[in-house]
Amino acid sequence: MRRTRILRMSAVAAGAFALVLSGCGSGDTQTDARDDAGGAAPDGEPGSVVLYSTQFNPVEEADAIRRDVLASFTGDAEFVGASGDGEFIDRVSAEAQAGRGEIGLLGALHGTYVDLQDQGLLTDLSDLVDEMADLGIPDDVLELGRLGTDQQWYIPWVQASYVVAADKQALEYLPDGADVESLTYDEYLQWAANTAEGTGAPRFGFPAGEEGLMHRFLQGYLLPSFTGGVVRTFGDNAAWEYLAELWEYVHPQSLTYEFMEDPLLSGEVLVAWDHVARLKNALDSRPDDFVVVPVPSGPAGRAHMPVVAGLAVPESSPDPDAAKDLIRHLLSVDSQLATLSAVAFYPVVETGDAGDLEPGIQLAADAVESQANADDALLVLLPLGLGEQGGTFNDIYRSAFERVAVSGEDPSDAVGTEAARLEDMMENTGAPCWSPDEPSDGPCPVGN
């Protein structure tokens, strides 16, 4: 598969993403690339462009963006990471209130921009989109950046997803008759049990450490695959009971894992779910030793959560023209391919026949394509409309997981308590339901 096909494949998922968004009123609230791992306050100088981002904030990713993507910019660009959406939104709001800021360009996910645009803090980029029409960004992907209006508030930047990576040694433990390219969650559980029995220890893994993305597995994969929802069905015990059973065969160090690439490379874990960017080093280092496959399916479908990040210019940008120059640079074919190679986030522009992908990136790309195009695919949006409460939302899902799967509490009691917390949070934010939950007129109701 060539790079041109990656764009078209990813646009399938992003196109569905756009269609679902048309029925929703607000956006996600989450930092997500390899997720937020820390950052400092912007400290730019007049004439420079400070790119303030919720994406690519782990040290190695930030260094790769600076070295492989920003270094070739003809202007002066500085990459600064935000430690979370709360810090990000607060900083942009504070600079707007001050009447002038240091941040020139923003990098974030869809919902963060909804919150900023609700406050009137973004610059219309419609003229830049018209100028860049020949880049081939799909219309349905561009539609995301209009935030339900006729103006372009952000421009898509990169996209990614989550997959399952497995050491080929684990394939001998697959259940009889199971197709690794089209697993069910029941087969995944049996595979985990077989692998633990065959190797003498739990060898499946999840990124359940402090900076891991376990909450995304719960919100975007497990719960909707079992129940068809995220918030309305939170209290449905089936998915939580399954997770408790699966956890018996999960490596205990999963509670410390943040990136699954190293446990896979060391052999400590043989099968892992994670964000494609957090599997990159393992797949790059030993592509012949691993397979990358679609996520499993449950009774409600094969739920998956695509990630689309975008670029925006704040109203308080000290040099909007320089910020637009940096957008042009980041969306150039060379920069898009450099970003793909550096951090395993896929292009949103048409790249042409630029050659074959590196083997590890090819493995992940094929899996993302397969799960996005599966007959039973169920698209799940990132959390919408939560503002600064996105972290609290994640904490609730993590707490339910820890209480049920790790501590062994009865799901009815543990999930019931967390459902009450979730209901209070949804009422306080007023956030309506997002797909795949059915739309709501007011705050999304929480299933108990």
CSV table of C-alpha atoms in Angstrom, one decimal:
chain,number,residue,atom,x,y,z
A,1,MET,CA,0.0,0.0,0.0
A,2,ARG,CA,1.4,3.4,-1.0
A,3,ARG,CA,1.1,6.6,0.9
A,4,THR,CA,-1.6,7.8,-1.4
A,5,ARG,CA,-3.8,5.0,-0.2
A,6,ILE,CA,-3.2,5.9,3.5
A,7,LEU,CA,-4.9,9.2,2.9
A,8,ARG,CA,-7.9,7.6,1.2
A,9,MET,CA,-8.1,4.9,3.9
A,10,SER,CA,-7.9,7.4,6.7
A,11,ALA,CA,-10.5,9.6,5.0
A,12,VAL,CA,-13.0,6.8,5.2
A,13,ALA,CA,-12.8,6.9,9.0
A,14,ALA,CA,-12.6,10.7,9.1
A,15,GLY,CA,-15.4,11.0,6.7
A,16,ALA,CA,-17.7,9.0,8.9
A,17,PHE,CA,-16.4,11.1,11.8
A,18,ALA,CA,-17.5,14.2,10.0
A,19,LEU,CA,-20.9,12.8,9.2
A,20,VAL,CA,-21.6,11.9,12.8
A,21,LEU,CA,-20.3,15.2,14.0
A,22,SER,CA,-23.0,16.9,11.9
A,23,GLY,CA,-25.5,15.7,14.4
A,24,CYS,CA,-23.6,16.9,17.4
A,25,GLY,CA,-23.3,20.4,18.8
A,26,SER,CA,-19.8,20.5,20.4
A,27,GLY,CA,-16.4,18.9,20.5
A,28,ASP,CA,-14.0,16.6,22.2
A,29,THR,CA,-11.9,17.7,25.2
A,30,GLN,CA,-8.9,15.5,25.2
A,31,THR,CA,-5.2,15.7,24.5
A,32,ASP,CA,-4.4,12.4,22.8
A,33,ALA,CA,-1.4,11.9,20.4
A,34,ARG,CA,0.6,9.8,22.7
A,35,ASP,CA,-1.4,12.0,25.1
A,36,ASP,CA,-0.3,14.8,27.3
A,37,ALA,CA,3.0,14.0,29.1
A,38,GLY,CA,3.9,17.5,30.3
A,39,GLY,CA,4.9,20.8,29.0
A,40,ALA,CA,5.9,24.4,29.9
A,41,ALA,CA,4.2,27.7,29.3
A,42,PRO,CA,5.0,29.3,26.0
A,43,ASP,CA,7.9,31.7,26.0
A,44,GLY,CA,8.2,33.0,22.5
A,45,GLU,CA,9.7,36.2,21.2
A,46,PRO,CA,8.2,38.8,18.8
A,47,GLY,CA,8.6,37.7,15.2
A,48,SER,CA,8.8,34.0,16.1
A,49,VAL,CA,6.0,31.5,15.9
A,50,VAL,CA,5.2,29.5,19.0
A,51,LEU,CA,3.3,26.4,18.2
A,52,TYR,CA,1.4,25.5,21.4
A,53,SER,CA,0.2,22.0,21.2
A,54,THR,CA,-1.7,19.3,23.1
A,55,GLN,CA,-0.1,16.8,20.8
A,56,PHE,CA,3.4,15.3,20.6
A,57,ASN,CA,4.3,16.3,24.1
A,58,PRO,CA,6.4,13.3,25.3
A,59,VAL,CA,10.0,14.3,25.1
A,60,GLU,CA,11.0,12.0,22.3
A,61,GLU,CA,8.0,13.1,20.1
A,62,ALA,CA,8.5,16.8,20.8
A,63,ASP,CA,12.2,16.4,19.9
A,64,ALA,CA,11.2,14.6,16.7
A,65,ILE,CA,8.8,17.3,15.7
A,66,ARG,CA,11.4,20.0,16.3
A,67,ARG,CA,14.2,18.1,14.5
A,68,ASP,CA,12.4,16.5,11.6
A,69,VAL,CA,9.5,18.8,10.9
A,70,LEU,CA,10.0,22.3,12.3
A,71,ALA,CA,13.8,22.6,11.6
A,72,SER,CA,13.1,23.0,7.8
A,73,PHE,CA,10.7,25.9,8.3
A,74,THR,CA,12.1,29.0,6.8
A,75,GLY,CA,10.9,31.2,9.7
A,76,ASP,CA,11.6,30.9,13.4
A,77,ALA,CA,9.3,28.2,15.0
A,78,GLU,CA,9.2,27.0,18.6
A,79,PHE,CA,7.3,23.9,19.7
A,80,VAL,CA,5.8,24.1,23.2
A,81,GLY,CA,3.6,21.4,24.8
A,82,ALA,CA,0.6,21.9,27.0
A,83,SER,CA,0.2,19.5,30.0
A,84,GLY,CA,-3.5,19.1,29.3
A,85,ASP,CA,-6.6,20.8,27.9
A,86,GLY,CA,-7.2,22.8,31.0
A,87,GLU,CA,-3.8,24.5,30.8
A,88,PHE,CA,-4.2,24.9,27.1
A,89,ILE,CA,-7.6,26.6,27.2
A,90,ASP,CA,-6.6,28.7,30.2
A,91,ARG,CA,-3.5,30.0,28.5
A,92,VAL,CA,-5.2,30.9,25.2
A,93,SER,CA,-8.0,32.6,27.2
A,94,ALA,CA,-5.6,34.6,29.3
A,95,GLU,CA,-3.6,35.9,26.3
A,96,ALA,CA,-6.9,36.9,24.7
A,97,GLN,CA,-7.9,38.8,27.8
A,98,ALA,CA,-4.5,40.5,27.9
A,99,GLY,CA,-5.1,41.8,24.4
A,100,ARG,CA,-1.8,40.3,23.0
A,101,GLY,CA,-0.2,36.9,23.3
A,102,GLU,CA,3.0,34.9,22.7
A,103,ILE,CA,1.3,31.9,21.2
A,104,GLY,CA,1.2,32.1,17.4
A,105,LEU,CA,-0.3,28.8,16.4
A,106,LEU,CA,-2.3,26.1,18.1
A,107,GLY,CA,-2.2,22.3,17.7
A,108,ALA,CA,-5.1,20.4,19.3
A,109,LEU,CA,-8.0,18.0,18.8
A,110,HIS,CA,-11.4,18.9,17.6
A,111,GLY,CA,-13.3,19.5,20.9
A,112,THR,CA,-10.6,21.8,22.2
A,113,TYR,CA,-11.3,24.1,19.3
A,114,VAL,CA,-15.1,24.0,19.9
A,115,ASP,CA,-14.5,25.3,23.5
A,116,LEU,CA,-12.2,28.0,22.2
A,117,GLN,CA,-14.5,29.1,19.4
A,118,ASP,CA,-17.4,29.2,21.8
A,119,GLN,CA,-15.3,32.0,23.5
A,120,GLY,CA,-14.6,33.7,20.2
A,121,LEU,CA,-10.8,33.0,20.5
A,122,LEU,CA,-10.0,31.7,17.0
A,123,THR,CA,-9.2,33.4,13.7
A,124,ASP,CA,-11.1,32.5,10.5
A,125,LEU,CA,-8.8,30.6,8.2
A,126,SER,CA,-11.2,30.4,5.2
A,127,ASP,CA,-8.8,32.3,3.0
A,128,LEU,CA,-6.0,29.9,3.7
A,129,VAL,CA,-8.2,26.9,2.9
A,130,ASP,CA,-9.1,28.4,-0.4
A,131,GLU,CA,-5.4,28.9,-1.2
A,132,MET,CA,-4.5,25.4,-0.2
A,133,ALA,CA,-7.3,23.7,-2.2
A,134,ASP,CA,-4.8,21.8,-4.3
A,135,LEU,CA,-3.4,19.9,-1.3
A,136,GLY,CA,-6.2,17.4,-1.6
A,137,ILE,CA,-7.5,17.5,2.0
A,138,PRO,CA,-10.8,15.7,1.8
A,139,ASP,CA,-13.9,17.9,2.1
A,140,ASP,CA,-15.4,15.8,4.9
A,141,VAL,CA,-12.2,16.2,6.9
A,142,LEU,CA,-12.1,20.0,6.3
A,143,GLU,CA,-15.7,20.1,7.4
A,144,LEU,CA,-14.6,19.2,10.9
A,145,GLY,CA,-12.7,22.5,11.2
A,146,ARG,CA,-15.7,24.6,10.4
A,147,LEU,CA,-17.3,23.6,13.7
A,148,GLY,CA,-20.8,23.6,12.3
A,149,THR,CA,-20.4,27.1,10.7
A,150,ASP,CA,-19.5,28.5,7.3
A,151,GLN,CA,-16.0,29.6,8.5
A,152,GLN,CA,-12.8,27.5,8.8
A,153,TRP,CA,-11.7,27.8,12.4
A,154,TYR,CA,-9.0,25.1,12.3
A,155,ILE,CA,-7.3,23.1,9.5
A,156,PRO,CA,-6.8,19.4,9.8
A,157,TRP,CA,-3.2,18.5,10.5
A,158,VAL,CA,-2.7,14.8,11.2
A,159,GLN,CA,-4.7,11.7,12.0
A,160,ALA,CA,-4.2,8.3,13.8
A,161,SER,CA,-6.0,5.5,15.6
A,162,TYR,CA,-5.4,2.6,18.0
A,163,VAL,CA,-4.7,-1.1,17.1
A,164,VAL,CA,-3.6,-4.4,18.5
A,165,ALA,CA,0.1,-5.5,18.0
A,166,ALA,CA,1.2,-9.1,18.7
A,167,ASP,CA,4.5,-10.9,18.7
A,168,LYS,CA,4.2,-13.7,16.2
A,169,GLN,CA,5.1,-16.1,19.0
A,170,ALA,CA,1.6,-15.5,20.3
A,171,LEU,CA,-0.1,-16.7,17.2
A,172,GLU,CA,0.3,-20.3,18.1
A,173,TYR,CA,-2.1,-19.7,21.1
A,174,LEU,CA,-5.0,-18.4,19.1
A,175,PRO,CA,-8.3,-20.2,19.7
A,176,ASP,CA,-9.2,-22.9,17.2
A,177,GLY,CA,-10.9,-21.3,14.2
A,178,ALA,CA,-10.1,-17.7,15.2
A,179,ASP,CA,-9.0,-15.3,12.5
A,180,VAL,CA,-6.5,-12.9,14.0
A,181,GLU,CA,-7.6,-10.2,11.5
A,182,SER,CA,-11.2,-10.4,12.7
A,183,LEU,CA,-11.2,-11.3,16.4
A,184,THR,CA,-14.2,-11.1,18.7
A,185,TYR,CA,-13.7,-10.1,22.3
A,186,ASP,CA,-14.5,-13.6,23.4
A,187,GLU,CA,-11.7,-14.9,21.2
A,188,TYR,CA,-9.4,-12.2,22.5
A,189,LEU,CA,-10.1,-13.4,26.1
A,190,GLN,CA,-9.5,-17.1,25.1
A,191,TRP,CA,-6.3,-16.0,23.3
A,192,ALA,CA,-5.1,-14.3,26.5
A,193,ALA,CA,-5.9,-17.4,28.6
A,194,ASN,CA,-4.2,-19.7,26.1
A,195,THR,CA,-1.1,-17.5,26.0
A,196,ALA,CA,-0.9,-17.4,29.8
A,197,GLU,CA,-1.2,-21.1,30.1
A,198,GLY,CA,1.2,-21.8,27.2
A,199,THR,CA,3.9,-19.5,28.5
A,200,GLY,CA,3.3,-19.9,32.2
A,201,ALA,CA,2.5,-16.2,32.8
A,202,PRO,CA,0.1,-13.4,31.8
A,203,ARG,CA,1.5,-12.0,28.5
A,204,PHE,CA,-1.2,-9.6,27.3
A,205,GLY,CA,-0.7,-5.9,28.1
A,206,PHE,CA,-2.5,-2.5,28.3
A,207,PRO,CA,-1.1,1.0,28.8
A,208,ALA,CA,-2.7,1.5,32.2
A,209,GLY,CA,0.1,3.6,33.8
A,210,GLU,CA,-0.4,7.2,34.8
A,211,GLU,CA,0.2,8.6,31.4
A,212,GLY,CA,-1.1,5.6,29.5
A,213,LEU,CA,-4.2,5.6,27.3
A,214,MET,CA,-6.2,3.0,29.1
A,215,HIS,CA,-9.2,5.3,29.4
A,216,ARG,CA,-9.4,5.4,25.6
A,217,PHE,CA,-9.6,1.7,25.5
A,218,LEU,CA,-12.6,1.8,27.8
A,219,GLN,CA,-14.3,4.8,26.2
A,220,GLY,CA,-13.6,4.1,22.5
A,221,TYR,CA,-13.3,0.3,22.3
A,222,LEU,CA,-14.5,-2.0,25.1
A,223,LEU,CA,-17.6,-0.3,26.4
A,224,PRO,CA,-19.1,0.7,23.0
A,225,SER,CA,-18.3,-2.7,21.5
A,226,PHE,CA,-20.4,-4.3,24.2
A,227,THR,CA,-23.1,-1.8,24.7
A,228,GLY,CA,-23.2,0.5,21.6
A,229,GLY,CA,-22.7,3.6,23.8
A,230,VAL,CA,-20.2,5.4,26.0
A,231,VAL,CA,-22.2,7.5,28.5
A,232,ARG,CA,-25.8,6.2,28.2
A,233,THR,CA,-24.6,2.7,28.7
A,234,PHE,CA,-21.8,3.3,31.3
A,235,GLY,CA,-23.6,1.3,34.0
A,236,ASP,CA,-24.0,-1.8,31.8
A,237,ASN,CA,-22.1,-4.5,33.7
A,238,ALA,CA,-21.3,-6.8,30.8
A,239,ALA,CA,-18.2,-4.9,29.6
A,240,TRP,CA,-16.9,-4.4,33.1
A,241,GLU,CA,-17.4,-8.0,34.0
A,242,TYR,CA,-15.6,-9.0,30.8
A,243,LEU,CA,-12.7,-6.7,31.7
A,244,ALA,CA,-12.4,-8.3,35.2
A,245,GLU,CA,-12.1,-11.7,33.6
A,246,LEU,CA,-9.6,-10.6,30.9
A,247,TRP,CA,-7.4,-8.9,33.6
A,248,GLU,CA,-6.5,-12.3,35.1
A,249,TYR,CA,-4.4,-12.8,31.9
A,250,VAL,CA,-2.9,-9.3,31.7
A,251,HIS,CA,0.6,-8.7,32.8
A,252,PRO,CA,0.6,-7.1,36.3
A,253,GLN,CA,3.1,-4.5,35.1
A,254,SER,CA,0.4,-3.1,32.8
A,255,LEU,CA,-0.5,-0.7,35.7
A,256,THR,CA,2.9,1.0,35.1
A,257,TYR,CA,3.0,0.8,31.3
A,258,GLU,CA,2.5,4.1,29.4
A,259,PHE,CA,3.8,3.1,26.0
A,260,MET,CA,3.4,-0.5,24.9
A,261,GLU,CA,6.4,-0.5,22.5
A,262,ASP,CA,9.0,-1.3,25.1
A,263,PRO,CA,7.1,-4.2,26.8
A,264,LEU,CA,6.6,-5.7,23.3
A,265,LEU,CA,10.3,-5.3,22.4
A,266,SER,CA,11.5,-6.9,25.7
A,267,GLY,CA,9.1,-9.8,25.3
A,268,GLU,CA,7.5,-9.1,28.6
A,269,VAL,CA,4.2,-8.7,26.8
A,270,LEU,CA,3.3,-10.7,23.6
A,271,VAL,CA,0.0,-8.9,22.7
A,272,ALA,CA,-0.9,-5.3,23.4
A,273,TRP,CA,-3.5,-2.6,22.5
A,274,ASP,CA,-2.3,0.9,22.1
A,275,HIS,CA,-2.2,4.1,20.0
A,276,VAL,CA,-0.2,3.5,16.8
A,277,ALA,CA,2.3,6.2,17.8
A,278,ARG,CA,3.0,4.4,21.0
A,279,LEU,CA,3.8,1.2,19.2
A,280,LYS,CA,6.1,2.8,16.6
A,281,ASN,CA,9.5,2.0,18.1
A,282,ALA,CA,8.7,-1.7,18.4
A,283,LEU,CA,7.3,-2.0,14.8
A,284,ASP,CA,10.2,0.1,13.4
A,285,SER,CA,12.8,-2.0,15.2
A,286,ARG,CA,11.5,-5.5,14.4
A,287,PRO,CA,8.7,-5.3,11.8
A,288,ASP,CA,9.2,-9.0,10.9
A,289,ASP,CA,8.6,-10.1,14.4
A,290,PHE,CA,5.1,-8.6,14.9
A,291,VAL,CA,1.7,-8.6,13.4
A,292,VAL,CA,-0.7,-5.6,13.8
A,293,VAL,CA,-4.4,-6.4,13.6
A,294,PRO,CA,-7.7,-4.7,14.0
A,295,VAL,CA,-9.3,-4.3,17.4
A,296,PRO,CA,-11.8,-7.0,18.5
A,297,SER,CA,-15.5,-6.8,18.0
A,298,GLY,CA,-18.2,-7.2,20.6
A,299,PRO,CA,-22.0,-7.7,20.6
A,300,ALA,CA,-22.6,-4.1,19.4
A,301,GLY,CA,-19.8,-4.0,16.8
A,302,ARG,CA,-16.1,-3.3,16.3
A,303,ALA,CA,-15.8,0.0,18.1
A,304,HIS,CA,-12.9,2.2,17.2
A,305,MET,CA,-11.9,5.8,17.9
A,306,PRO,CA,-10.1,7.8,15.2
A,307,VAL,CA,-8.0,10.8,16.2
A,308,VAL,CA,-7.9,14.0,14.1
A,309,ALA,CA,-5.7,16.9,15.2
A,310,GLY,CA,-5.8,20.3,13.7
A,311,LEU,CA,-4.1,23.7,13.5
A,312,ALA,CA,-5.6,27.1,14.4
A,313,VAL,CA,-4.5,30.7,14.9
A,314,PRO,CA,-5.7,32.3,18.1
A,315,GLU,CA,-7.1,35.8,17.9
A,316,SER,CA,-4.3,37.0,20.1
A,317,SER,CA,-1.5,35.7,17.8
A,318,PRO,CA,1.3,38.2,17.7
A,319,ASP,CA,1.9,37.5,14.0
A,320,PRO,CA,-1.0,35.8,12.2
A,321,ASP,CA,0.8,35.9,8.8
A,322,ALA,CA,3.8,34.0,10.2
A,323,ALA,CA,1.4,31.5,11.8
A,324,LYS,CA,-0.2,30.9,8.4
A,325,ASP,CA,3.3,30.4,6.9
A,326,LEU,CA,3.9,27.7,9.5
A,327,ILE,CA,0.6,26.0,8.7
A,328,ARG,CA,1.6,26.0,5.0
A,329,HIS,CA,4.9,24.4,6.0
A,330,LEU,CA,3.2,21.7,8.3
A,331,LEU,CA,0.8,20.8,5.5
A,332,SER,CA,3.4,20.5,2.8
A,333,VAL,CA,3.9,17.0,1.5
A,334,ASP,CA,7.5,16.9,2.8
A,335,SER,CA,6.4,17.9,6.3
A,336,GLN,CA,3.4,15.5,6.3
A,337,LEU,CA,5.6,12.6,5.4
A,338,ALA,CA,8.3,13.7,7.9
A,339,THR,CA,5.6,13.7,10.6
A,340,LEU,CA,4.5,10.2,9.6
A,341,SER,CA,8.0,8.9,9.8
A,342,ALA,CA,8.8,10.8,13.0
A,343,VAL,CA,5.7,10.1,15.1
A,344,ALA,CA,3.5,7.7,13.1
A,345,PHE,CA,0.6,10.1,12.5
A,346,TYR,CA,-0.8,9.9,9.0
A,347,PRO,CA,-1.1,12.7,6.5
A,348,VAL,CA,-4.3,14.5,5.8
A,349,VAL,CA,-3.0,15.8,2.4
A,350,GLU,CA,-2.7,13.9,-0.8
A,351,THR,CA,1.0,12.8,-0.9
A,352,GLY,CA,1.2,11.4,-4.4
A,353,ASP,CA,3.4,8.4,-5.1
A,354,ALA,CA,6.1,9.1,-2.6
A,355,GLY,CA,7.3,5.6,-2.3
A,356,ASP,CA,6.6,2.6,-0.1
A,357,LEU,CA,6.1,3.1,3.6
A,358,GLU,CA,8.6,1.9,6.2
A,359,PRO,CA,7.6,-1.7,7.1
A,360,GLY,CA,6.5,-0.9,10.7
A,361,ILE,CA,4.3,2.0,9.7
A,362,GLN,CA,2.9,-0.2,6.9
A,363,LEU,CA,1.8,-2.8,9.4
A,364,ALA,CA,-0.1,-0.2,11.5
A,365,ALA,CA,-1.6,1.4,8.4
A,366,ASP,CA,-3.0,-1.9,7.1
A,367,ALA,CA,-4.6,-2.6,10.5
A,368,VAL,CA,-6.1,0.9,10.8
A,369,GLU,CA,-7.5,0.5,7.3
A,370,SER,CA,-9.0,-2.9,8.0
A,371,GLN,CA,-10.8,-1.9,11.2
A,372,ALA,CA,-12.1,1.4,9.7
A,373,ASN,CA,-13.6,-0.5,6.7
A,374,ALA,CA,-14.8,-3.6,8.6
A,375,ASP,CA,-18.5,-4.5,8.0
A,376,ASP,CA,-19.2,-4.3,11.7
A,377,ALA,CA,-17.1,-1.1,12.3
A,378,LEU,CA,-18.6,1.2,15.0
A,379,LEU,CA,-17.2,4.7,15.0
A,380,VAL,CA,-16.8,6.4,18.4
A,381,LEU,CA,-16.1,10.1,18.8
A,382,LEU,CA,-13.7,11.5,21.3
A,383,PRO,CA,-15.5,13.0,24.3
A,384,LEU,CA,-17.5,16.1,23.3
A,385,GLY,CA,-18.4,19.3,25.1
A,386,LEU,CA,-16.7,18.6,28.4
A,387,GLY,CA,-14.5,21.7,28.4
A,388,GLU,CA,-12.0,21.5,31.2
A,389,GLN,CA,-13.7,18.5,32.7
A,390,GLY,CA,-12.2,16.1,30.1
A,391,GLY,CA,-9.6,14.9,32.7
A,392,THR,CA,-12.4,14.2,35.2
A,393,PHE,CA,-14.3,12.2,32.6
A,394,ASN,CA,-11.2,10.1,32.0
A,395,ASP,CA,-10.6,9.7,35.7
A,396,ILE,CA,-14.1,8.2,36.2
A,397,TYR,CA,-13.6,5.5,33.6
A,398,ARG,CA,-10.1,4.7,35.0
A,399,SER,CA,-11.5,4.5,38.5
A,400,ALA,CA,-14.3,2.1,37.4
A,401,PHE,CA,-11.6,0.0,35.7
A,402,GLU,CA,-9.3,-0.1,38.7
A,403,ARG,CA,-12.1,-0.9,41.1
A,404,VAL,CA,-13.6,-3.7,39.1
A,405,ALA,CA,-10.6,-5.3,37.2
A,406,VAL,CA,-7.7,-4.5,39.6
A,407,SER,CA,-9.3,-4.4,43.1
A,408,GLY,CA,-12.0,-7.0,42.3
A,409,GLU,CA,-15.0,-5.0,43.5
A,410,ASP,CA,-18.5,-6.0,42.5
A,411,PRO,CA,-19.2,-4.2,39.2
A,412,SER,CA,-22.7,-3.3,40.4
A,413,ASP,CA,-21.4,-1.4,43.4
A,414,ALA,CA,-18.2,0.1,41.9
A,415,VAL,CA,-19.7,1.1,38.5
A,416,GLY,CA,-22.8,2.4,40.2
A,417,THR,CA,-20.7,4.8,42.4
A,418,GLU,CA,-18.8,6.0,39.4
A,419,ALA,CA,-22.0,6.4,37.4
A,420,ALA,CA,-23.2,8.8,40.0
A,421,ARG,CA,-20.0,10.8,39.6
A,422,LEU,CA,-20.4,10.8,35.9
A,423,GLU,CA,-24.0,11.9,36.1
A,424,ASP,CA,-23.0,14.9,38.3
A,425,MET,CA,-20.2,15.8,35.8
A,426,MET,CA,-22.4,15.6,32.8
A,427,GLU,CA,-25.1,17.8,34.5
A,428,ASN,CA,-22.4,20.3,35.5
A,429,THR,CA,-21.0,20.6,32.0
A,430,GLY,CA,-24.3,20.3,30.2
A,431,ALA,CA,-22.6,18.2,27.6
A,432,PRO,CA,-25.0,16.5,25.2
A,433,CYS,CA,-24.5,12.9,24.0
A,434,TRP,CA,-22.0,12.2,21.3
A,435,SER,CA,-21.8,9.2,18.9
A,436,PRO,CA,-22.4,6.3,19.3
A,437,ASP,CA,-24.8,7.4,22.0
A,438,GLU,CA,-28.1,8.6,20.8
A,439,PRO,CA,-28.4,12.5,20.7
A,440,SER,CA,-29.8,14.2,23.8
A,441,ASP,CA,-31.6,17.6,24.1
A,442,GLY,CA,-29.7,18.4,27.3
A,443,PRO,CA,-26.9,16.8,29.3
A,444,CYS,CA,-26.2,13.2,28.2
A,445,PRO,CA,-28.0,10.8,30.6
A,446,VAL,CA,-25.9,8.2,32.4
A,447,GLY,CA,-27.1,4.6,32.3
A,448,ASN,CA,-27.1,2.9,35.7
